[in-house]
PDB file of C-alpha atoms in Angstrom:
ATOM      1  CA  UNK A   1     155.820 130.486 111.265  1.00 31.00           C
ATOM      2  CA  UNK A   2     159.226 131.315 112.164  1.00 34.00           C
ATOM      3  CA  UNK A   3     161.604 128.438 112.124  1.00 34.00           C
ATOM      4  CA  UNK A   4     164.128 127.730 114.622  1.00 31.00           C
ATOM      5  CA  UNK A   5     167.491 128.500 112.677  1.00 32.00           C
ATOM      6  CA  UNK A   6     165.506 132.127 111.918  1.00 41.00           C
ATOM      7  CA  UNK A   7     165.659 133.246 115.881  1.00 41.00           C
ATOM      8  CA  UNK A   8     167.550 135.539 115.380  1.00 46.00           C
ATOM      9  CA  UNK A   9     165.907 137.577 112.558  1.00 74.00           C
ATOM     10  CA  UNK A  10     162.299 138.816 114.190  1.00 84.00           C
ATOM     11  CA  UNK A  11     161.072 141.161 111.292  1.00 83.00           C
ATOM     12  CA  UNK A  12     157.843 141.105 109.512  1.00 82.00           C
ATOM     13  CA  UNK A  13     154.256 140.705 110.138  1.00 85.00           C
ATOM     14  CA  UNK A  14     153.000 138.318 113.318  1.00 90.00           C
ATOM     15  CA  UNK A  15     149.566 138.184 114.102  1.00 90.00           C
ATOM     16  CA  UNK A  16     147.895 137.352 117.594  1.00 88.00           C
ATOM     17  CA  UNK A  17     144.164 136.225 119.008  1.00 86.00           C
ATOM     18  CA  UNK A  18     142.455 136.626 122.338  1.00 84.00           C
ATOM     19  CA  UNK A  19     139.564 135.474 122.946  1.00 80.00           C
ATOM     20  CA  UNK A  20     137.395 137.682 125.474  1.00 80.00           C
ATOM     21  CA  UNK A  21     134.369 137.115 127.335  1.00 80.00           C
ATOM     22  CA  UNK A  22     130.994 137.762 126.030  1.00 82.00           C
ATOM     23  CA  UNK A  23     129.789 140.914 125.710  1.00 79.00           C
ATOM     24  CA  UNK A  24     125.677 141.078 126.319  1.00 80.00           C
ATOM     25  CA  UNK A  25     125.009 143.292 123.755  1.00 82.00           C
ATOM     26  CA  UNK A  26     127.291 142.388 121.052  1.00 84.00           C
ATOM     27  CA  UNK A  27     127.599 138.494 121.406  1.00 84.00           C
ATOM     28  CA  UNK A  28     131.435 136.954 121.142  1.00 85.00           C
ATOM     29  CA  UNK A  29     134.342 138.957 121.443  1.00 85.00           C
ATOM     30  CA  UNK A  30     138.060 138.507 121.134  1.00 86.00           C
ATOM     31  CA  UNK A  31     141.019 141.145 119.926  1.00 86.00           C
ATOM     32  CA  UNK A  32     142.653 140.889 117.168  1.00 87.00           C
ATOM     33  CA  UNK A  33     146.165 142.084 116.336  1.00 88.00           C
ATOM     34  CA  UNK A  34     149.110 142.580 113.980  1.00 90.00           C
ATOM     35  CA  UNK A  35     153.067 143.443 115.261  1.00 91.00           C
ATOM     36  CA  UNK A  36     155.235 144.600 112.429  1.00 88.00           C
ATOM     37  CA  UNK A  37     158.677 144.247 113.588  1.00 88.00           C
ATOM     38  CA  UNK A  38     159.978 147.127 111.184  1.00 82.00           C
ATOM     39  CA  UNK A  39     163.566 147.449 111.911  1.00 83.00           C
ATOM     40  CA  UNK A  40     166.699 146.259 113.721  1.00 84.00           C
ATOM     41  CA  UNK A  41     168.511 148.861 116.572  1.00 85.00           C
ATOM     42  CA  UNK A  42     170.747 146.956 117.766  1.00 85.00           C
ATOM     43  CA  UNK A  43     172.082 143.100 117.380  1.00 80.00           C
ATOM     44  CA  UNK A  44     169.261 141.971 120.186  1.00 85.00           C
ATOM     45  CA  UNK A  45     167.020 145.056 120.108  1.00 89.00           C
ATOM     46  CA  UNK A  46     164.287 145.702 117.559  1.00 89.00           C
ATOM     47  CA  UNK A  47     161.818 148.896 116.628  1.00 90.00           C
ATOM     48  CA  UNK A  48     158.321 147.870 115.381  1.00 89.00           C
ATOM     49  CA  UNK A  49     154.769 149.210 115.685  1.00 91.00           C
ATOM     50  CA  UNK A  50     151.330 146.855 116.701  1.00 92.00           C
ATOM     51  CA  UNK A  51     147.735 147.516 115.887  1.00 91.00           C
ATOM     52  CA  UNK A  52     145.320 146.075 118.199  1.00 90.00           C
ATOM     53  CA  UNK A  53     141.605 145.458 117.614  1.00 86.00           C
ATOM     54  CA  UNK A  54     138.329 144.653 119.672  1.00 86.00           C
ATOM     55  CA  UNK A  55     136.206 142.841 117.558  1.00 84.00           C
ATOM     56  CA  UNK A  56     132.760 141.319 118.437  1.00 84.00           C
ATOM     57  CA  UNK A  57     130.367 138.822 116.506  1.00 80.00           C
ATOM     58  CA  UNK A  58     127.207 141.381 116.403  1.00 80.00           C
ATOM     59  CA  UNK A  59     128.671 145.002 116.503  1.00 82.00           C
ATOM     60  CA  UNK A  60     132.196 144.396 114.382  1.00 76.00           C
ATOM     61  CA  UNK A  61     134.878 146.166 115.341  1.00 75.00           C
ATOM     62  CA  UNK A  62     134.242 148.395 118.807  1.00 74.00           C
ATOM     63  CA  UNK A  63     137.469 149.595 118.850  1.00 82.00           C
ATOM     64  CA  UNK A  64     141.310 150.375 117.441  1.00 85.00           C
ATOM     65  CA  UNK A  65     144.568 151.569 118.816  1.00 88.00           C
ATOM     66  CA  UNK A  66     148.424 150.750 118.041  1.00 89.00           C
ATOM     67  CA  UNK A  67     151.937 151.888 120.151  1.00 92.00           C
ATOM     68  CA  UNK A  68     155.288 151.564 119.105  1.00 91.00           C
ATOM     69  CA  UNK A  69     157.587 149.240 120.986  1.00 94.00           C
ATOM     70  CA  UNK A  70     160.976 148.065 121.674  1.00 94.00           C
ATOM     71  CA  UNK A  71     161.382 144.354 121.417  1.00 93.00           C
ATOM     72  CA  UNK A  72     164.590 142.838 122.921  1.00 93.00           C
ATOM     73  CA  UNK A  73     166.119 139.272 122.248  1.00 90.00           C
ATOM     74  CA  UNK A  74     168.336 137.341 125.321  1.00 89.00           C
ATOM     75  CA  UNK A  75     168.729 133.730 124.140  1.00 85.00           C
ATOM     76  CA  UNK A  76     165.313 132.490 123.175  1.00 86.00           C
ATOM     77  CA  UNK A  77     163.580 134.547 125.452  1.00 91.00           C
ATOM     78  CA  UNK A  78     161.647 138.061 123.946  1.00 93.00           C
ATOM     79  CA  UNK A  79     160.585 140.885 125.689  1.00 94.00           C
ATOM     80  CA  UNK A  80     158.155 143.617 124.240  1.00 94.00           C
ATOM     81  CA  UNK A  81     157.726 147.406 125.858  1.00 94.00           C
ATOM     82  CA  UNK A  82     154.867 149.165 124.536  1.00 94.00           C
ATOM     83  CA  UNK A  83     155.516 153.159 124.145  1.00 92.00           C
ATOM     84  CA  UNK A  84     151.633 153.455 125.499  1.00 91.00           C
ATOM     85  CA  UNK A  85     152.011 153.482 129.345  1.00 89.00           C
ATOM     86  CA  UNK A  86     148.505 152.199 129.247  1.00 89.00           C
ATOM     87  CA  UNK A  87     149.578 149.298 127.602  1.00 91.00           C
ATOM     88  CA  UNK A  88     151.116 145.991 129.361  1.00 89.00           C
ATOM     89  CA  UNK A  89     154.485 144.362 128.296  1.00 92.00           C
ATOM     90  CA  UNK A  90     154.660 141.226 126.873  1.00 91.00           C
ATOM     91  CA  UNK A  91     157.452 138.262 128.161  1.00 92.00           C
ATOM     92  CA  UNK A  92     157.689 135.431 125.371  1.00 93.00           C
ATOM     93  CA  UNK A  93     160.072 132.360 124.325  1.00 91.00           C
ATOM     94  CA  UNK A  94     160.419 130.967 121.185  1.00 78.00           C
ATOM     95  CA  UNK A  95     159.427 127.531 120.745  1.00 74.00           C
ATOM     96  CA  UNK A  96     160.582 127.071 117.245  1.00 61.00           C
ATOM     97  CA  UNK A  97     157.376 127.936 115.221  1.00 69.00           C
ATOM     98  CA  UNK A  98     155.739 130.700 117.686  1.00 84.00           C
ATOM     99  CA  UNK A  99     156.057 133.258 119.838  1.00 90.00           C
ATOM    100  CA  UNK A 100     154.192 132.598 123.417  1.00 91.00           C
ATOM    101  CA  UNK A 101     153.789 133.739 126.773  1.00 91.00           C
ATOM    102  CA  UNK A 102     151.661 136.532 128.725  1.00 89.00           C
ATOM    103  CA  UNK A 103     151.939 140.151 129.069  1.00 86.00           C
ATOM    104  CA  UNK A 104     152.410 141.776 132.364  1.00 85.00           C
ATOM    105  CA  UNK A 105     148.750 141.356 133.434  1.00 84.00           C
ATOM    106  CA  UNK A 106     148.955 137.477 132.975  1.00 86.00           C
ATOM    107  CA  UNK A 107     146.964 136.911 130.051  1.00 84.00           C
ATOM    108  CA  UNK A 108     148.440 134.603 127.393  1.00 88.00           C
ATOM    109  CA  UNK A 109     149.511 135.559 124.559  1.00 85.00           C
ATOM    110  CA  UNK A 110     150.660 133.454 121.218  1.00 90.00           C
ATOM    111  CA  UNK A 111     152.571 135.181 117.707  1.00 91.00           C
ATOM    112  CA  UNK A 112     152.008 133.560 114.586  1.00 89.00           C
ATOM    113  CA  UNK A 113     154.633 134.748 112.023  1.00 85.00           C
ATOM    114  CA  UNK A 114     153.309 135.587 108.679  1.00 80.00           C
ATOM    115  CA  UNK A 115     154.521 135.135 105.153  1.00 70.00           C
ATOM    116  CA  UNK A 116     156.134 137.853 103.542  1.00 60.00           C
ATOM    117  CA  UNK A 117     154.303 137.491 100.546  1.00 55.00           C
ATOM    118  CA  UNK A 118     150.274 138.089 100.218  1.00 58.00           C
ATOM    119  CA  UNK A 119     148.212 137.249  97.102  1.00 66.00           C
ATOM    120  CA  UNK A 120     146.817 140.350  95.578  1.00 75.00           C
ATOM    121  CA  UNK A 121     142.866 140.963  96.090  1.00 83.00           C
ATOM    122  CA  UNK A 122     141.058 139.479  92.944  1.00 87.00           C
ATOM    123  CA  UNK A 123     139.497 142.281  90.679  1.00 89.00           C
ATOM    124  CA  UNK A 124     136.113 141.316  92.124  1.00 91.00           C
ATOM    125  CA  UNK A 125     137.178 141.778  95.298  1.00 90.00           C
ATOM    126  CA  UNK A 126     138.684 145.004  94.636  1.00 92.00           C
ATOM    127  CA  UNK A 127     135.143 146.052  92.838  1.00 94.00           C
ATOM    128  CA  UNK A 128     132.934 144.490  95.694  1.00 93.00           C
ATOM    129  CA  UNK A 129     134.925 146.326  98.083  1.00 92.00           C
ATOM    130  CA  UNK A 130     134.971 149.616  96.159  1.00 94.00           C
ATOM    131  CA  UNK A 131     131.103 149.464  96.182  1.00 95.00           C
ATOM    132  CA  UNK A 132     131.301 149.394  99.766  1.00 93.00           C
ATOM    133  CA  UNK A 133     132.875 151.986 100.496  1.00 92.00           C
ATOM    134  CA  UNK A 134     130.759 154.141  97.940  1.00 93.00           C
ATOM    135  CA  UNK A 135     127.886 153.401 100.005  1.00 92.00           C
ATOM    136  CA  UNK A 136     129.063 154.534 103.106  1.00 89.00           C
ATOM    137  CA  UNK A 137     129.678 158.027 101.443  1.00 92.00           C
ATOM    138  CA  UNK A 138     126.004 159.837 102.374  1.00 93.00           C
ATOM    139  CA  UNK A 139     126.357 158.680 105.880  1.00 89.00           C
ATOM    140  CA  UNK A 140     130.213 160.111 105.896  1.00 89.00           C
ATOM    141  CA  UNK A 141     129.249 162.877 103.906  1.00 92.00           C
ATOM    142  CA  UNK A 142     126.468 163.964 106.641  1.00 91.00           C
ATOM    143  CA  UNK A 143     128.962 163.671 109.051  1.00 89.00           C
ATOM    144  CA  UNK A 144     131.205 165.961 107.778  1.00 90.00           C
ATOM    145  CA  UNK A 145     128.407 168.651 106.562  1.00 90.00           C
ATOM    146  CA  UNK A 146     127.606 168.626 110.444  1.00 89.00           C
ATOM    147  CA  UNK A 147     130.829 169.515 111.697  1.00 87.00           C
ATOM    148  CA  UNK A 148     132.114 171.847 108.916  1.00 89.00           C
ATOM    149  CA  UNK A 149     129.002 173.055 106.801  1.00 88.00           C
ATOM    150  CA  UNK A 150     127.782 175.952 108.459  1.00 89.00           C
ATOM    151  CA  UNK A 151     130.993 177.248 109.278  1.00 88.00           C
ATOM    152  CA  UNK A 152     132.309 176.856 105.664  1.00 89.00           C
ATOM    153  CA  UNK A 153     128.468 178.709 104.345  1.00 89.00           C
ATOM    154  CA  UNK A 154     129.507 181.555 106.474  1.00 89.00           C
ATOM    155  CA  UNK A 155     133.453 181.944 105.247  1.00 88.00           C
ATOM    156  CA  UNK A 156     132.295 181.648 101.606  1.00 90.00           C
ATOM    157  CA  UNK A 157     129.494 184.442 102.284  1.00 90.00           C
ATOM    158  CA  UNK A 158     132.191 186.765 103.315  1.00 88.00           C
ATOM    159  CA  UNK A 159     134.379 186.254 100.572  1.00 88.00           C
ATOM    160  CA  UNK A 160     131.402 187.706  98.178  1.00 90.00           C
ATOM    161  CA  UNK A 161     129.962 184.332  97.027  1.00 90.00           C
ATOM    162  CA  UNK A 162     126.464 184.599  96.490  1.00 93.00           C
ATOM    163  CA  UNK A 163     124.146 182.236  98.496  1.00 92.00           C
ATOM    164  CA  UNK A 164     123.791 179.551  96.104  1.00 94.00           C
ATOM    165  CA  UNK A 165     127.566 179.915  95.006  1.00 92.00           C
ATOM    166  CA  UNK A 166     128.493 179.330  98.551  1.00 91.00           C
ATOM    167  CA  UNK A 167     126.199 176.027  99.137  1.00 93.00           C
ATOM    168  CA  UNK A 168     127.798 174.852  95.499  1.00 93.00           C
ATOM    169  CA  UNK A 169     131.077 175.348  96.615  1.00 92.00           C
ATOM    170  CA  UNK A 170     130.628 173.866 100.357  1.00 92.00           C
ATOM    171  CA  UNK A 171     128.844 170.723  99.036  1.00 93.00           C
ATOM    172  CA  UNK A 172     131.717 169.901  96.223  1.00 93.00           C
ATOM    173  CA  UNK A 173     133.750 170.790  99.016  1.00 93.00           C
ATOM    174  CA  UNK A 174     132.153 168.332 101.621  1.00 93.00           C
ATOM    175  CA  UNK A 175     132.384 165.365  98.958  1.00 93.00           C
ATOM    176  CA  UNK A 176     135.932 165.793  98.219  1.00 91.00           C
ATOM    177  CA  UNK A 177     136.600 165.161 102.175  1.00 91.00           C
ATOM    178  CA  UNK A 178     134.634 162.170 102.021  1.00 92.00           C
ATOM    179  CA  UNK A 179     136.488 160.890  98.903  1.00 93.00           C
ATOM    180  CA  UNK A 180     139.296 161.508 100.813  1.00 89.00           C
ATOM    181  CA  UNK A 181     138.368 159.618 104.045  1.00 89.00           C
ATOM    182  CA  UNK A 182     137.257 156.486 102.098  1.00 91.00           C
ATOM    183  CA  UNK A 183     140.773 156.438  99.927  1.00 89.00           C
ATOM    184  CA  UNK A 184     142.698 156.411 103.215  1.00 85.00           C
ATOM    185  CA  UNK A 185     140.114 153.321 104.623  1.00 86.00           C
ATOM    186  CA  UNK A 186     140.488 152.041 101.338  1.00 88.00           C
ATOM    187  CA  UNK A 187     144.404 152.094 101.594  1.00 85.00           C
ATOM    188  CA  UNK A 188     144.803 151.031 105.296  1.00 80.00           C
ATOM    189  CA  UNK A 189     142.229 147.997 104.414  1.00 84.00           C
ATOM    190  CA  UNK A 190     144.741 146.853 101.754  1.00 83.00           C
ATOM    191  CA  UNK A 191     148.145 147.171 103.357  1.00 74.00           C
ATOM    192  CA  UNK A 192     146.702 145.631 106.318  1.00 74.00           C
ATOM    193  CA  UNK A 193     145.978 142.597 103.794  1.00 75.00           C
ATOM    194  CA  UNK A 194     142.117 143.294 105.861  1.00 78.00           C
ATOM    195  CA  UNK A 195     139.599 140.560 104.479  1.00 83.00           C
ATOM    196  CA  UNK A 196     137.228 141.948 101.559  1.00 88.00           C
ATOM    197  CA  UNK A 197     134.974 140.004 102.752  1.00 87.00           C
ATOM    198  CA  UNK A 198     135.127 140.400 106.476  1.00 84.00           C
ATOM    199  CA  UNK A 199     135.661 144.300 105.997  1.00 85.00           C
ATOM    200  CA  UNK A 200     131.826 144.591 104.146  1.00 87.00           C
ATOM    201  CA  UNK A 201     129.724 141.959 106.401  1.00 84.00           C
ATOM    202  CA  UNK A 202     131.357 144.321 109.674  1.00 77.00           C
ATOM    203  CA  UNK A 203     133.532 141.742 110.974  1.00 71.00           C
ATOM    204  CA  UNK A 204     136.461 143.187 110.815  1.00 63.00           C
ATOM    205  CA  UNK A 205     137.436 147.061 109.608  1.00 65.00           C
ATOM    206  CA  UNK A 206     139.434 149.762 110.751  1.00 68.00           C
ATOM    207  CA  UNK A 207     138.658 153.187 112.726  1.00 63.00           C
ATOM    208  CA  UNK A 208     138.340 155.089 109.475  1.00 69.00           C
ATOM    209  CA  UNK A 209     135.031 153.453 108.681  1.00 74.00           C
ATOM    210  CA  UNK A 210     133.398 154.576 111.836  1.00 72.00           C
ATOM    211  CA  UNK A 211     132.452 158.015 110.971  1.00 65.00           C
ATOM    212  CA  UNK A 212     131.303 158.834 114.631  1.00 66.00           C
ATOM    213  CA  UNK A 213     134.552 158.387 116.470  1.00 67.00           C
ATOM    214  CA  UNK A 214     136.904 160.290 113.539  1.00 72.00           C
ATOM    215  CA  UNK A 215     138.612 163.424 113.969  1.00 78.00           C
ATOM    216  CA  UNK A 216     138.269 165.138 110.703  1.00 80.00           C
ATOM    217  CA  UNK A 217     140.318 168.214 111.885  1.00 76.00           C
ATOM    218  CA  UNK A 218     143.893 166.148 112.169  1.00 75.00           C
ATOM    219  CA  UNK A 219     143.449 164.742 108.561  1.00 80.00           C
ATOM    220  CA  UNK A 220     145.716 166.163 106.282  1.00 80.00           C
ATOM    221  CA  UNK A 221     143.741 165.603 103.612  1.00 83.00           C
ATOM    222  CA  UNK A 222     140.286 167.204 104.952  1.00 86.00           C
ATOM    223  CA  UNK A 223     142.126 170.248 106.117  1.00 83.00           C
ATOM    224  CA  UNK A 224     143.604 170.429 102.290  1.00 86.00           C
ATOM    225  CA  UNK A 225     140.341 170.592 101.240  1.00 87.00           C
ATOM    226  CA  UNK A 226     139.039 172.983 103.384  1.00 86.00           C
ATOM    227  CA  UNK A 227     142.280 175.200 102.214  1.00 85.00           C
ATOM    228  CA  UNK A 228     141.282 174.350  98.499  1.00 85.00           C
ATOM    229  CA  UNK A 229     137.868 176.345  98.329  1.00 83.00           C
ATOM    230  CA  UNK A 230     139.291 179.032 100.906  1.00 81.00           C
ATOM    231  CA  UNK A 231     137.958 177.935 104.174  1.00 78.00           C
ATOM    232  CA  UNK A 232     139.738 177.321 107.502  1.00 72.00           C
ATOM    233  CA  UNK A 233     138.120 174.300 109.412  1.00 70.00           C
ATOM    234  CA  UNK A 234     141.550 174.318 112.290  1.00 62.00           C
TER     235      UNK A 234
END
């Protein structure tokens, strides 16, 4: 928590909880989120970033997004302005361990600091989670043969491939931009210091493990792919 004779230093992590109401179909619900106060503008102004998440007890995470913001200082009173114009500001006071207070829409909101430091995952953790993320690979890898495969069948056609050449390069092709999806999950699930645990039993995860609501055409790493065995997918 952030100590009193630290008020005037805001970076690093803070976390916040809301509890929401209960959905029908999905059973408890809060939102979950994460501010990273990333860098000083000014000697009361800060630039930081926040990731916000809707997570519920039987469907896991239902949702992501993040904005940008401005934070401001004026004696032990902070003020937070979202770069989203859907999302509400935030008026808060220190009270020597915390930051509380409500956004613009009245609901109350409460910062937790957190330590600079995080223990590394344990190798088992690192293996369990590994394991996961291996076995989500048919379901991403159908996703991805639906949106790109018959497109890429029909590029590789006309650059002389044979039939069978042109399925053997579109399926190698296919699982290198599901490797690719899973090592960006697998990278935003670590620096977001994400529970192993919670991240395999769906209680908590992040946007790139939902396969249905990605946008394979703005990842760098897809479209590299594509590029690599001579196809276009933009």
């Amino acid at each position: 928590p952030l100590c009193a004779q630290e008020a005037d230093d805001l970076l690093g992590h803070w976390t916040f909880e809301i509890e929401e109401a209960d959905d029908r179909r999905c059973g408890a619900s809060k939102t979950l989120g994460e501010m990273h106060v990333s860098k000083r503008i000014t000697a009361r102004a800060y630039r930081g970033s926040t990731t916000v998440q809707s997570v519920t007890e039987r469907c896991g995470q239902v949702s992501e997004s993040d904005s940008g913001f401005t934070l401001r200082v004026r004696d032990n009173r902070v003020s937070i302005e979202y770069d989203e114009e859907s999302w509400t500001s935030d008026s808060l006071v220190f009270d020597g361990e915390r930051l509380s207070g409500f956004d613009s829409a009245g609901t109350p909101m409460e910062f937790i600091r957190l330590a600079d430091t995080s223990p590394e995952p344990a190798p088992e953790d690192l293996a369990a989670l590994d394991a996961f993320l291996q076995g989500l690979k048919p379901e991403l890898s159908r996703e991805i043969r639906g949106e790109f495969g018959q497109d890429m069948l029909q590029n590789l056609r006309r650059t002389g491939l044979s039939r069978d050449e042109s399925v053997q390069v579109a399926t190698q092709t296919v699982e290198r931009m599901a490797d690719c999806v899973l090592d960006m999950a697998r990278t935003e699930i670590l620096e977001k210091n994400l529970p192993i645990d919670d991240v395999i039993n769906g209680r908590n995860s992040t946007v790139l493990l939902q396969p249905e609501n990605l946008d394979y055409r703005e990842m760098q790493c897809v479209y590299e792919a594509a590029q690599n065995a001579g196809v276009v997918i933009r």
